[in-house]
Coordinates of C-alpha atoms in Angstrom, one line a residue:
M18 CA 130.8 -130.3 28.7
P19 CA 130.0 -133.0 26.0
T20 CA 132.8 -135.0 24.5
D21 CA 132.7 -133.7 20.9
I22 CA 135.1 -132.3 18.3
Q23 CA 134.8 -128.8 19.9
W24 CA 136.0 -130.3 23.2
L25 CA 138.8 -132.2 21.5
L26 CA 140.1 -129.0 19.8
H27 CA 139.8 -126.5 22.6
H28 CA 139.3 -128.2 26.0
S29 CA 141.1 -131.5 26.0
G30 CA 144.5 -130.1 26.8
L31 CA 145.9 -131.1 23.4
K32 CA 147.6 -128.2 21.8
N33 CA 147.9 -127.2 18.1
L34 CA 145.2 -129.5 16.7
T35 CA 143.9 -128.1 13.5
L36 CA 140.4 -128.7 12.1
M37 CA 141.1 -128.8 8.4
T38 CA 137.5 -129.2 7.1
C39 CA 133.9 -129.1 8.1
P40 CA 133.9 -126.3 10.7
D41 CA 130.1 -126.7 11.0
C42 CA 130.6 -130.2 12.5
V43 CA 132.3 -129.2 15.7
D44 CA 129.4 -130.4 17.8
T45 CA 129.7 -134.0 16.4
P46 CA 129.9 -136.3 19.4
I47 CA 132.9 -138.6 20.0
G48 CA 131.9 -141.9 21.5
S49 CA 135.2 -143.8 21.3
V50 CA 138.7 -143.9 19.7
N51 CA 140.1 -146.3 17.1
I52 CA 143.4 -146.5 15.2
M53 CA 143.5 -147.3 11.5
D54 CA 146.6 -149.0 10.4
N55 CA 145.0 -150.8 7.4
P56 CA 141.8 -150.2 5.4
E57 CA 140.2 -153.5 6.6
V58 CA 139.9 -152.1 10.1
I59 CA 137.0 -149.8 8.9
Q60 CA 134.5 -152.7 8.9
W61 CA 134.8 -153.0 12.7
M62 CA 134.5 -149.3 13.4
K63 CA 131.5 -147.9 15.2
P64 CA 129.5 -144.7 14.7
N65 CA 131.0 -141.6 16.4
E66 CA 134.5 -143.1 16.6
L67 CA 137.4 -140.7 16.4
V68 CA 139.8 -142.4 13.9
L69 CA 143.5 -141.9 14.3
T70 CA 146.0 -142.6 11.6
T71 CA 149.5 -141.7 10.3
G72 CA 148.3 -141.9 6.7
Y73 CA 150.7 -144.7 6.0
V74 CA 148.0 -147.0 4.5
F75 CA 147.0 -144.5 1.8
A76 CA 150.0 -142.1 1.6
D77 CA 150.7 -142.8 -2.1
N78 CA 147.3 -143.9 -3.3
Q79 CA 144.7 -141.2 -4.2
S80 CA 142.0 -143.8 -5.0
L81 CA 142.5 -145.4 -1.6
Q82 CA 142.4 -142.0 0.1
A83 CA 138.9 -141.4 -1.4
D84 CA 137.6 -144.9 -0.6
T85 CA 138.8 -144.5 3.0
L86 CA 136.9 -141.3 3.5
R87 CA 133.7 -142.7 1.9
D88 CA 133.9 -145.8 4.0
L89 CA 134.5 -143.8 7.2
K90 CA 131.5 -141.6 6.4
A91 CA 129.4 -144.7 5.7
V92 CA 129.9 -145.9 9.2
N93 CA 129.3 -142.4 10.6
C94 CA 132.7 -141.9 12.2
A95 CA 133.1 -138.6 14.1
A96 CA 136.3 -137.5 12.3
L97 CA 139.6 -138.6 10.8
C98 CA 142.6 -137.4 12.8
I99 CA 145.8 -137.5 10.7
K100 CA 149.3 -137.3 12.2
T101 CA 151.4 -135.3 9.6
K102 CA 155.1 -134.9 9.1
R103 CA 155.7 -138.6 9.2
F104 CA 154.3 -140.3 6.1
L105 CA 152.3 -137.3 4.9
E106 CA 154.0 -133.9 4.9
V107 CA 150.5 -132.3 4.6
V108 CA 147.0 -133.6 4.2
P109 CA 146.4 -134.0 0.4
E110 CA 144.1 -131.4 -1.2
N111 CA 142.0 -134.1 -2.8
M112 CA 141.2 -135.5 0.7
L113 CA 140.3 -132.0 2.0
R114 CA 137.9 -131.4 -0.9
L115 CA 136.2 -134.8 -0.6
S116 CA 136.0 -134.4 3.2
E117 CA 134.0 -131.2 2.7
E118 CA 131.7 -132.8 0.2
L119 CA 131.1 -135.8 2.5
G120 CA 130.8 -133.8 5.7
L121 CA 133.5 -135.9 7.4
P122 CA 135.9 -133.6 9.4
I123 CA 139.6 -134.0 9.0
I124 CA 141.8 -133.0 12.0
E125 CA 145.6 -132.5 11.7
L126 CA 147.5 -134.0 14.7
P127 CA 151.0 -132.7 15.5
L128 CA 153.8 -135.2 15.3
N129 CA 154.8 -134.8 18.9
Y130 CA 151.6 -136.5 20.2
S131 CA 151.3 -140.2 20.4
F132 CA 148.0 -142.0 19.6
S133 CA 147.9 -143.1 23.3
D134 CA 148.0 -139.5 24.4
V135 CA 144.8 -138.8 22.4
S136 CA 143.1 -142.1 23.3
K137 CA 143.7 -141.7 27.1
L138 CA 142.4 -138.1 27.2
V139 CA 139.2 -139.0 25.2
N140 CA 138.5 -142.2 27.3
D141 CA 139.1 -140.3 30.6
Q142 CA 136.6 -137.6 29.4
L143 CA 134.1 -140.2 28.4
Y144 CA 134.4 -142.0 31.7
Q145 CA 134.0 -138.7 33.6
E146 CA 131.0 -137.8 31.5
Q147 CA 129.4 -141.2 32.2
F148 CA 130.1 -140.8 35.9
Q149 CA 128.4 -137.4 36.0
D150 CA 125.4 -138.9 34.2
I151 CA 125.3 -141.7 36.7
F152 CA 125.4 -139.3 39.6
K153 CA 122.7 -137.1 38.0
E154 CA 120.5 -140.2 37.5
Q155 CA 121.0 -141.3 41.1
V156 CA 120.1 -137.9 42.5
F157 CA 117.0 -138.0 40.3
Y158 CA 116.0 -141.4 41.7
N159 CA 116.7 -140.2 45.2
C160 CA 114.5 -137.2 44.8
L161 CA 111.8 -139.2 43.2
F162 CA 111.8 -141.9 46.0
S163 CA 111.6 -139.2 48.7
A164 CA 108.7 -137.4 47.0
C165 CA 106.8 -140.6 46.4
F166 CA 107.3 -142.1 49.9
E167 CA 106.5 -138.8 51.5
K168 CA 103.3 -138.6 49.4
K169 CA 104.3 -135.3 47.9
H170 CA 101.9 -133.4 45.5
T171 CA 101.9 -134.5 41.9
R172 CA 103.2 -131.1 40.9
E173 CA 106.4 -131.7 43.0
I174 CA 106.9 -135.1 41.3
L175 CA 106.5 -133.6 37.9
D176 CA 108.9 -130.8 38.8
I177 CA 111.5 -133.5 39.6
F178 CA 111.0 -135.0 36.1
S179 CA 111.2 -131.5 34.5
D180 CA 114.4 -130.5 36.3
Y181 CA 116.1 -133.8 35.4
L182 CA 115.1 -133.7 31.7
G183 CA 115.3 -129.9 31.2
K184 CA 111.9 -130.2 29.5
S185 CA 108.2 -129.4 30.2
V186 CA 106.2 -132.5 31.2
F187 CA 102.5 -133.3 31.5
L188 CA 100.6 -136.0 33.3
M189 CA 97.7 -137.3 31.1
N190 CA 94.9 -139.7 32.1
E191 CA 93.5 -142.5 30.0
Q192 CA 91.5 -140.1 27.9
Y193 CA 94.6 -137.9 27.4
Q194 CA 93.3 -135.2 29.6
C195 CA 95.9 -133.2 31.4
E196 CA 95.9 -133.9 35.2
W197 CA 98.9 -131.7 36.0
F198 CA 102.0 -130.2 34.4
S199 CA 105.4 -128.7 35.1
L200 CA 106.6 -126.0 32.6
L201 CA 110.0 -124.7 31.9
E202 CA 110.4 -120.9 32.0
Q203 CA 110.7 -120.7 28.2
D204 CA 107.3 -122.4 27.9
F205 CA 105.5 -119.9 30.1
S206 CA 104.6 -118.0 27.0
L207 CA 101.8 -120.5 26.6
F208 CA 100.0 -118.5 29.3
E209 CA 100.5 -115.1 27.7
Q210 CA 97.2 -115.0 25.9
S211 CA 95.3 -117.1 28.4
E212 CA 95.3 -117.8 32.1
T213 CA 94.5 -121.4 31.4
L214 CA 96.3 -124.1 29.5
E215 CA 94.2 -126.0 27.0
I216 CA 95.7 -129.2 25.8
S217 CA 94.6 -131.4 22.9
C218 CA 96.0 -134.8 22.0
D219 CA 93.4 -135.6 19.3
A220 CA 96.2 -136.3 16.8
L221 CA 97.5 -139.2 19.0
P222 CA 96.8 -142.7 17.7
S223 CA 95.5 -145.4 19.9
R224 CA 97.3 -145.7 23.2
P225 CA 100.9 -146.9 22.7
G226 CA 102.2 -150.1 24.2
T227 CA 103.2 -150.5 27.8
A228 CA 106.5 -149.1 29.0
S229 CA 108.1 -152.5 29.0
D230 CA 107.4 -153.5 25.3
L231 CA 108.7 -150.4 23.5
E232 CA 112.3 -149.7 22.9
S233 CA 111.7 -146.1 21.9
Y234 CA 108.8 -143.7 21.5
P235 CA 107.8 -141.7 18.4
T236 CA 106.8 -138.0 18.8
F237 CA 103.2 -136.9 18.3
P238 CA 101.6 -133.5 17.7
F239 CA 100.7 -131.9 21.0
K240 CA 98.4 -128.8 20.9
L241 CA 98.8 -126.3 23.7
N242 CA 96.6 -123.1 23.5
D243 CA 96.6 -123.4 19.7
I244 CA 100.4 -123.9 19.6
V245 CA 101.4 -127.2 18.1
R246 CA 104.4 -128.8 19.7
S247 CA 106.0 -132.3 19.5
A248 CA 105.8 -134.6 22.5
V249 CA 107.0 -138.1 23.5
V250 CA 104.3 -140.1 25.2
L251 CA 105.3 -142.7 27.8
P252 CA 102.6 -144.9 29.4
F253 CA 102.9 -145.9 33.1
P254 CA 103.2 -149.7 33.7
D255 CA 99.5 -150.0 34.7
N256 CA 98.4 -147.8 31.7
R257 CA 96.3 -145.6 33.9
Y258 CA 98.4 -142.5 33.1
S259 CA 100.9 -141.3 30.5
L260 CA 103.8 -138.9 30.9
C261 CA 104.1 -136.5 28.0
I262 CA 107.4 -134.8 27.4
L263 CA 107.8 -131.8 25.1
A264 CA 110.6 -133.0 22.9
D265 CA 111.6 -133.1 19.2
E266 CA 112.1 -136.4 17.4
N267 CA 115.9 -136.2 17.6
D268 CA 116.1 -135.2 21.3
P269 CA 118.0 -137.9 23.2
L270 CA 115.9 -139.1 26.2
P271 CA 117.1 -141.6 28.8
M272 CA 114.3 -144.1 28.1
D273 CA 115.6 -146.8 30.5
T274 CA 115.8 -144.3 33.4
L275 CA 112.3 -142.9 32.6
R276 CA 110.8 -146.4 32.5
H277 CA 112.3 -147.1 35.8
A278 CA 111.0 -143.9 37.2
L279 CA 107.5 -144.6 36.1
K280 CA 107.8 -148.0 37.9
I281 CA 108.9 -146.2 41.1
I282 CA 105.8 -144.0 41.0
T283 CA 103.5 -146.9 40.2
F284 CA 104.8 -149.1 43.0
S285 CA 105.5 -146.4 45.6
S286 CA 102.4 -147.3 47.6
V287 CA 104.6 -149.7 49.7
S288 CA 107.7 -148.4 51.5
L289 CA 109.7 -151.6 51.2
P290 CA 109.9 -153.7 48.1
K291 CA 108.9 -157.3 47.7
S292 CA 111.1 -159.5 45.7
S293 CA 110.4 -159.1 42.0
G294 CA 111.6 -160.2 38.6
D295 CA 113.0 -156.8 37.9
F296 CA 116.7 -157.3 38.1
H297 CA 117.6 -153.6 38.5
R298 CA 114.8 -152.4 40.7
Y299 CA 115.1 -154.6 43.7
Y300 CA 117.9 -152.7 45.5
D301 CA 116.6 -149.2 44.8
P302 CA 115.4 -148.3 48.3
F303 CA 118.8 -149.5 49.6
F304 CA 120.7 -147.2 47.2
Q305 CA 118.3 -144.4 48.2
F306 CA 119.4 -145.0 51.8
L307 CA 123.1 -144.9 50.7
L308 CA 122.7 -141.8 48.7
N309 CA 120.5 -139.8 51.1
G310 CA 122.1 -140.9 54.4
S311 CA 120.3 -141.8 57.5
N312 CA 116.8 -140.4 58.0
D313 CA 117.4 -140.2 61.8
N314 CA 114.9 -143.0 62.2
E315 CA 117.1 -145.9 63.5
L316 CA 114.2 -148.3 63.6
E317 CA 113.4 -147.7 59.9
D318 CA 117.1 -148.0 59.0
T319 CA 117.5 -151.3 60.8
L320 CA 114.3 -152.6 59.2
L321 CA 115.7 -151.7 55.8
C322 CA 119.0 -153.5 56.6
N323 CA 117.2 -156.5 57.9
H324 CA 115.0 -156.7 54.8
Y325 CA 118.1 -157.0 52.6
G326 CA 120.1 -159.1 55.0
F327 CA 122.7 -156.5 55.7
S328 CA 124.8 -157.2 58.8
Y329 CA 124.7 -153.6 60.2
T330 CA 126.3 -154.4 63.5
K331 CA 129.6 -155.8 62.1
P332 CA 132.7 -153.8 61.1
R333 CA 132.5 -153.2 57.4
I334 CA 134.2 -151.6 54.4
C335 CA 132.6 -150.5 51.1
L336 CA 133.8 -151.4 47.6
L337 CA 132.1 -149.6 44.8
L338 CA 132.6 -150.9 41.3
S339 CA 131.9 -148.9 38.1
P340 CA 132.5 -150.1 34.5
R341 CA 135.8 -148.6 33.1
S342 CA 134.4 -148.3 29.5
A343 CA 131.9 -145.6 28.7
G344 CA 130.3 -148.0 26.2
A345 CA 130.1 -150.9 28.6
G346 CA 126.3 -150.4 29.1
S347 CA 124.3 -151.2 32.2
I348 CA 125.3 -153.8 34.8
S349 CA 123.9 -157.1 33.6
Q350 CA 123.0 -160.2 35.5
K351 CA 126.0 -162.0 33.9
T352 CA 128.3 -159.3 35.3
V353 CA 126.9 -159.7 38.8
V354 CA 127.4 -163.5 38.6
S355 CA 131.0 -162.9 37.6
V356 CA 131.6 -160.6 40.5
T357 CA 129.9 -163.0 42.9
S358 CA 132.1 -165.8 41.6
A359 CA 135.2 -163.6 42.1
L360 CA 134.2 -163.0 45.7
K361 CA 134.0 -166.7 46.3
S362 CA 137.4 -167.2 44.7
A363 CA 138.8 -164.6 47.1
A364 CA 137.7 -166.8 50.0
C365 CA 134.8 -164.6 50.9
K366 CA 132.2 -166.7 52.8
S367 CA 128.5 -165.9 52.1
D368 CA 128.2 -164.2 55.5
S369 CA 131.3 -162.1 55.0
Y370 CA 130.0 -159.8 52.2
F371 CA 126.9 -158.1 51.1
I372 CA 126.3 -157.2 47.4
A373 CA 123.8 -154.9 45.8
W374 CA 123.6 -153.4 42.3
N375 CA 121.7 -151.1 40.0
Q376 CA 122.1 -150.3 36.3
N377 CA 125.3 -148.3 36.8
C378 CA 127.3 -149.8 39.7
I379 CA 127.9 -152.7 42.0
C380 CA 128.2 -152.0 45.7
I381 CA 129.9 -154.6 48.0
Y382 CA 130.3 -154.4 51.7
L383 CA 132.9 -156.7 53.3
F384 CA 132.6 -157.7 57.0
G385 CA 135.3 -158.9 59.3
A386 CA 137.9 -157.8 61.9
K387 CA 138.4 -154.0 61.7
E388 CA 142.2 -154.3 61.8
T389 CA 142.4 -156.5 58.7
L390 CA 139.5 -155.2 56.6
G391 CA 141.7 -152.8 54.6
T392 CA 144.1 -155.6 53.5
F393 CA 141.2 -157.9 52.8
A394 CA 139.5 -155.3 50.7
L395 CA 142.6 -154.7 48.5
Q396 CA 143.0 -158.5 48.1
T397 CA 139.4 -158.8 47.1
A398 CA 139.7 -155.9 44.6
D399 CA 142.6 -157.7 42.9
A400 CA 140.6 -160.9 42.7
L401 CA 137.6 -159.0 41.2
L402 CA 139.8 -157.3 38.5
K403 CA 141.4 -160.7 37.6
E404 CA 138.0 -162.5 37.4
T405 CA 136.4 -159.7 35.3
A406 CA 139.5 -159.0 33.1
G407 CA 139.9 -155.5 34.5
L408 CA 136.3 -154.4 33.7
F409 CA 135.9 -152.0 36.7
Y410 CA 137.3 -149.0 38.5
I411 CA 137.0 -149.8 42.2
G412 CA 136.7 -147.3 45.0
I413 CA 137.3 -148.5 48.6
S414 CA 136.1 -146.6 51.7
R415 CA 137.6 -146.7 55.2
T416 CA 136.3 -149.1 57.8
G417 CA 133.3 -148.4 60.0
Q418 CA 130.8 -150.1 62.3
K419 CA 128.1 -147.6 63.3
L420 CA 124.7 -147.8 61.6
Q421 CA 124.9 -144.1 60.5
E422 CA 128.4 -144.8 58.9
I423 CA 126.9 -147.0 56.2
P424 CA 126.0 -144.1 53.9
A425 CA 129.2 -142.3 54.8
S426 CA 131.3 -145.2 53.6
Y427 CA 129.4 -145.3 50.3
R428 CA 130.1 -141.6 49.8
E429 CA 133.8 -142.2 50.5
A430 CA 134.0 -145.1 48.0
S431 CA 132.1 -142.9 45.4
F432 CA 134.7 -140.1 46.0
M433 CA 137.5 -142.6 45.3
L434 CA 135.8 -143.6 42.0
L435 CA 135.6 -139.9 41.0
L436 CA 139.2 -139.5 41.9
S437 CA 140.2 -142.4 39.7
A438 CA 139.1 -140.4 36.7
K439 CA 141.7 -137.7 37.7
L440 CA 144.7 -140.0 38.3
P441 CA 146.2 -141.8 35.3
N442 CA 146.9 -145.6 35.6
T443 CA 144.9 -146.1 38.7
T444 CA 142.2 -148.7 38.8
V445 CA 141.8 -149.4 42.6
L446 CA 141.8 -146.5 45.0
Y447 CA 141.8 -147.1 48.7
F448 CA 140.6 -144.3 51.0
G449 CA 143.5 -144.7 53.4
D450 CA 146.0 -144.1 50.6
Y451 CA 144.3 -140.9 49.4
L452 CA 143.2 -139.4 52.6
I453 CA 144.8 -136.0 51.8
F454 CA 142.4 -135.6 48.8
W455 CA 139.4 -136.3 51.0
L456 CA 140.6 -133.8 53.7
L457 CA 141.2 -131.1 51.1
Y458 CA 137.9 -131.9 49.4
Q459 CA 136.1 -131.1 52.7
L460 CA 137.5 -127.5 52.7
P461 CA 135.5 -124.6 51.4
K462 CA 136.1 -123.8 47.8
E463 CA 137.6 -120.5 48.8
E464 CA 140.2 -122.1 51.1
Q465 CA 141.1 -124.7 48.4
Q466 CA 141.7 -121.8 45.9
R467 CA 143.9 -120.0 48.4
I468 CA 146.1 -123.2 49.0
Y469 CA 146.3 -123.7 45.2
E470 CA 147.3 -120.1 44.6
D471 CA 149.9 -120.1 47.4
T472 CA 151.6 -123.3 46.1
V473 CA 151.4 -124.6 42.5
K474 CA 149.4 -122.0 40.6
P475 CA 152.6 -120.3 39.2
I476 CA 153.6 -123.7 37.8
A477 CA 150.2 -124.3 36.2
D478 CA 150.2 -120.8 34.7
Y479 CA 153.7 -121.3 33.3
D480 CA 152.5 -124.6 31.7
Q481 CA 149.6 -122.9 30.1
A482 CA 151.7 -120.1 28.7
A483 CA 154.7 -122.1 27.6
N484 CA 152.9 -125.3 26.7
S485 CA 155.3 -127.1 29.1
Q486 CA 154.8 -130.2 31.3
L487 CA 156.1 -129.0 34.7
M488 CA 152.9 -130.0 36.6
L489 CA 153.1 -133.5 35.1
T490 CA 156.8 -133.6 36.1
L491 CA 156.0 -132.6 39.6
Q492 CA 153.2 -135.0 40.0
T493 CA 155.3 -137.9 38.6
Y494 CA 158.1 -136.9 41.0
F495 CA 155.8 -137.3 44.0
E496 CA 154.5 -140.6 42.6
C497 CA 158.0 -141.9 42.2
N498 CA 158.9 -141.0 45.9
Y499 CA 161.3 -138.2 44.9
N500 CA 163.5 -140.5 42.8
S501 CA 164.9 -138.5 40.0
T502 CA 166.0 -141.4 37.8
L503 CA 162.7 -143.2 38.2
T504 CA 160.8 -140.0 37.4
A505 CA 162.8 -139.3 34.3
N506 CA 162.3 -142.9 33.1
K507 CA 158.6 -142.7 33.7
L508 CA 158.4 -139.5 31.7
Y509 CA 160.6 -140.9 28.9
I510 CA 163.0 -137.9 29.2
H511 CA 166.7 -137.6 29.9
R512 CA 167.6 -137.1 33.5
N513 CA 169.2 -133.8 32.7
T514 CA 166.0 -132.6 31.2
F515 CA 164.2 -133.6 34.4
L516 CA 166.7 -131.7 36.5
K517 CA 166.2 -128.6 34.3
R518 CA 162.4 -128.9 34.8
M519 CA 162.8 -129.2 38.6
A520 CA 165.1 -126.2 38.6
K521 CA 162.4 -124.2 36.8
I522 CA 159.8 -125.4 39.3
K523 CA 161.9 -124.2 42.2
E524 CA 162.4 -120.9 40.5
L525 CA 158.6 -120.4 40.0
I526 CA 157.5 -121.3 43.5
C527 CA 160.6 -120.0 45.4
V528 CA 160.7 -122.8 47.9
S529 CA 163.0 -125.7 48.7
L530 CA 161.8 -129.2 47.6
E531 CA 164.2 -130.7 50.1
D532 CA 162.2 -129.5 53.1
A533 CA 159.5 -131.8 54.4
H534 CA 157.1 -129.0 55.3
N535 CA 157.5 -127.4 51.9
L536 CA 156.9 -130.8 50.2
A537 CA 153.7 -131.3 52.2
S538 CA 152.4 -127.8 51.2
I539 CA 153.3 -128.2 47.5
Y540 CA 151.7 -131.7 47.5
S541 CA 148.5 -130.2 49.0
G542 CA 148.3 -127.7 46.2
L543 CA 149.0 -130.4 43.6
C544 CA 146.2 -132.5 45.0
I545 CA 143.7 -129.6 44.6
Y546 CA 145.0 -129.0 41.1
I547 CA 144.4 -132.7 40.2
M548 CA 140.9 -132.6 41.7
N549 CA 139.9 -129.5 39.8
Q550 CA 141.3 -130.4 36.4

């Protein structure tokens, strides 16, 4: 679900947050988190930021309270989250009234939460949302490539666009005559009075610029069987056709992705790309191969690897890099240069690695002796993080050598990236260290649910009912190798408090945590719980 105020209040896991004002603004998106410890910070804040404060800066100054709210509204912050019972016993009435007038929500944060608790939850959710968008985009590209290279009917290609966007789309020629279309179910009413679809674009101005010279596209009136709708019009790179999308002016559309997709269709007459100036397009067929797996045509796979200079006969391991920040934007040429420089600083010779990238991730394959590749990959990951100032999450696959294992290693590294969003304080995840997660992930959902119910579900249910932290305690206990003192220190609780929690855990699951077999079973259930959070 989207990262907005509604999510923060009811789905983030934070308890007892209170929306004090503006109940109609619960769908306001949250794009980042910031902390306000003095009024001057506001000038650096960004739209849709969730602003956290103790109220110390304006606690005894009503004029400053009003100025702060107006300034936050001026930069379109998502909401002001005030921790009470410290410098402010309650949120002042004058702030609540002005908040309603301005349409800037105020949220009361309980004293027991630290700002880092809120920041981490929001940032993890934003990263997961971004990763899901990336996955959806890659599936879209994959389907589009397959349809184009297999010379599928125009209707099937438009269906792919319609499914991805969740909107009806039309293919228009140079005269704005409809060549084909793909309608959503809710738009089938256009056929109720007629078996044909009459489309008129007379209201459109002269043909808009090419797909490369426009940052955004205005909406135009679009007449369908005497029903006037709004449409966004995107010309193909060669200007022979346009893609019309039924959309309102405020509908967010992934313009960069759509431009890229139109290029794919335009240039799909050749199965393998020639080198071009398009920084992000060159490796698309290679990523299609990684995402879709082998097509059982070994000759075609080897031709693709040879085209890109991929040493497919050598033992290899995959490192997949994804930006940690949701607002980091697409992979730039400067970022790739930094990564390449880090590879060289890690003593990687030019023939010992292969690097490919698209807008969302960087894929690196390291080559070498199978016995030492795992260690080499971890050393390289450390060098990459140091060179890029911790810019990435890094997922590392297991080693492989067969041609058909190339896509499999990419999927393993992708799974490690997905897992990094579930595990706090993890930046590099190596497949060999998290094999149990992969094995459990392969099980049918029904079997996963049975394992979860037979092991840790009573603990999770108790947490939800009692607002306790037993699952976190159990997870930390495993991470600290069953060391009670270390676990208590990591949780910032007294050792006696930890022991009481462990006693409650044993009572709930009725097993001994001193038995190795029991520990393995409980850890399996814990892993499933972590994956499904």
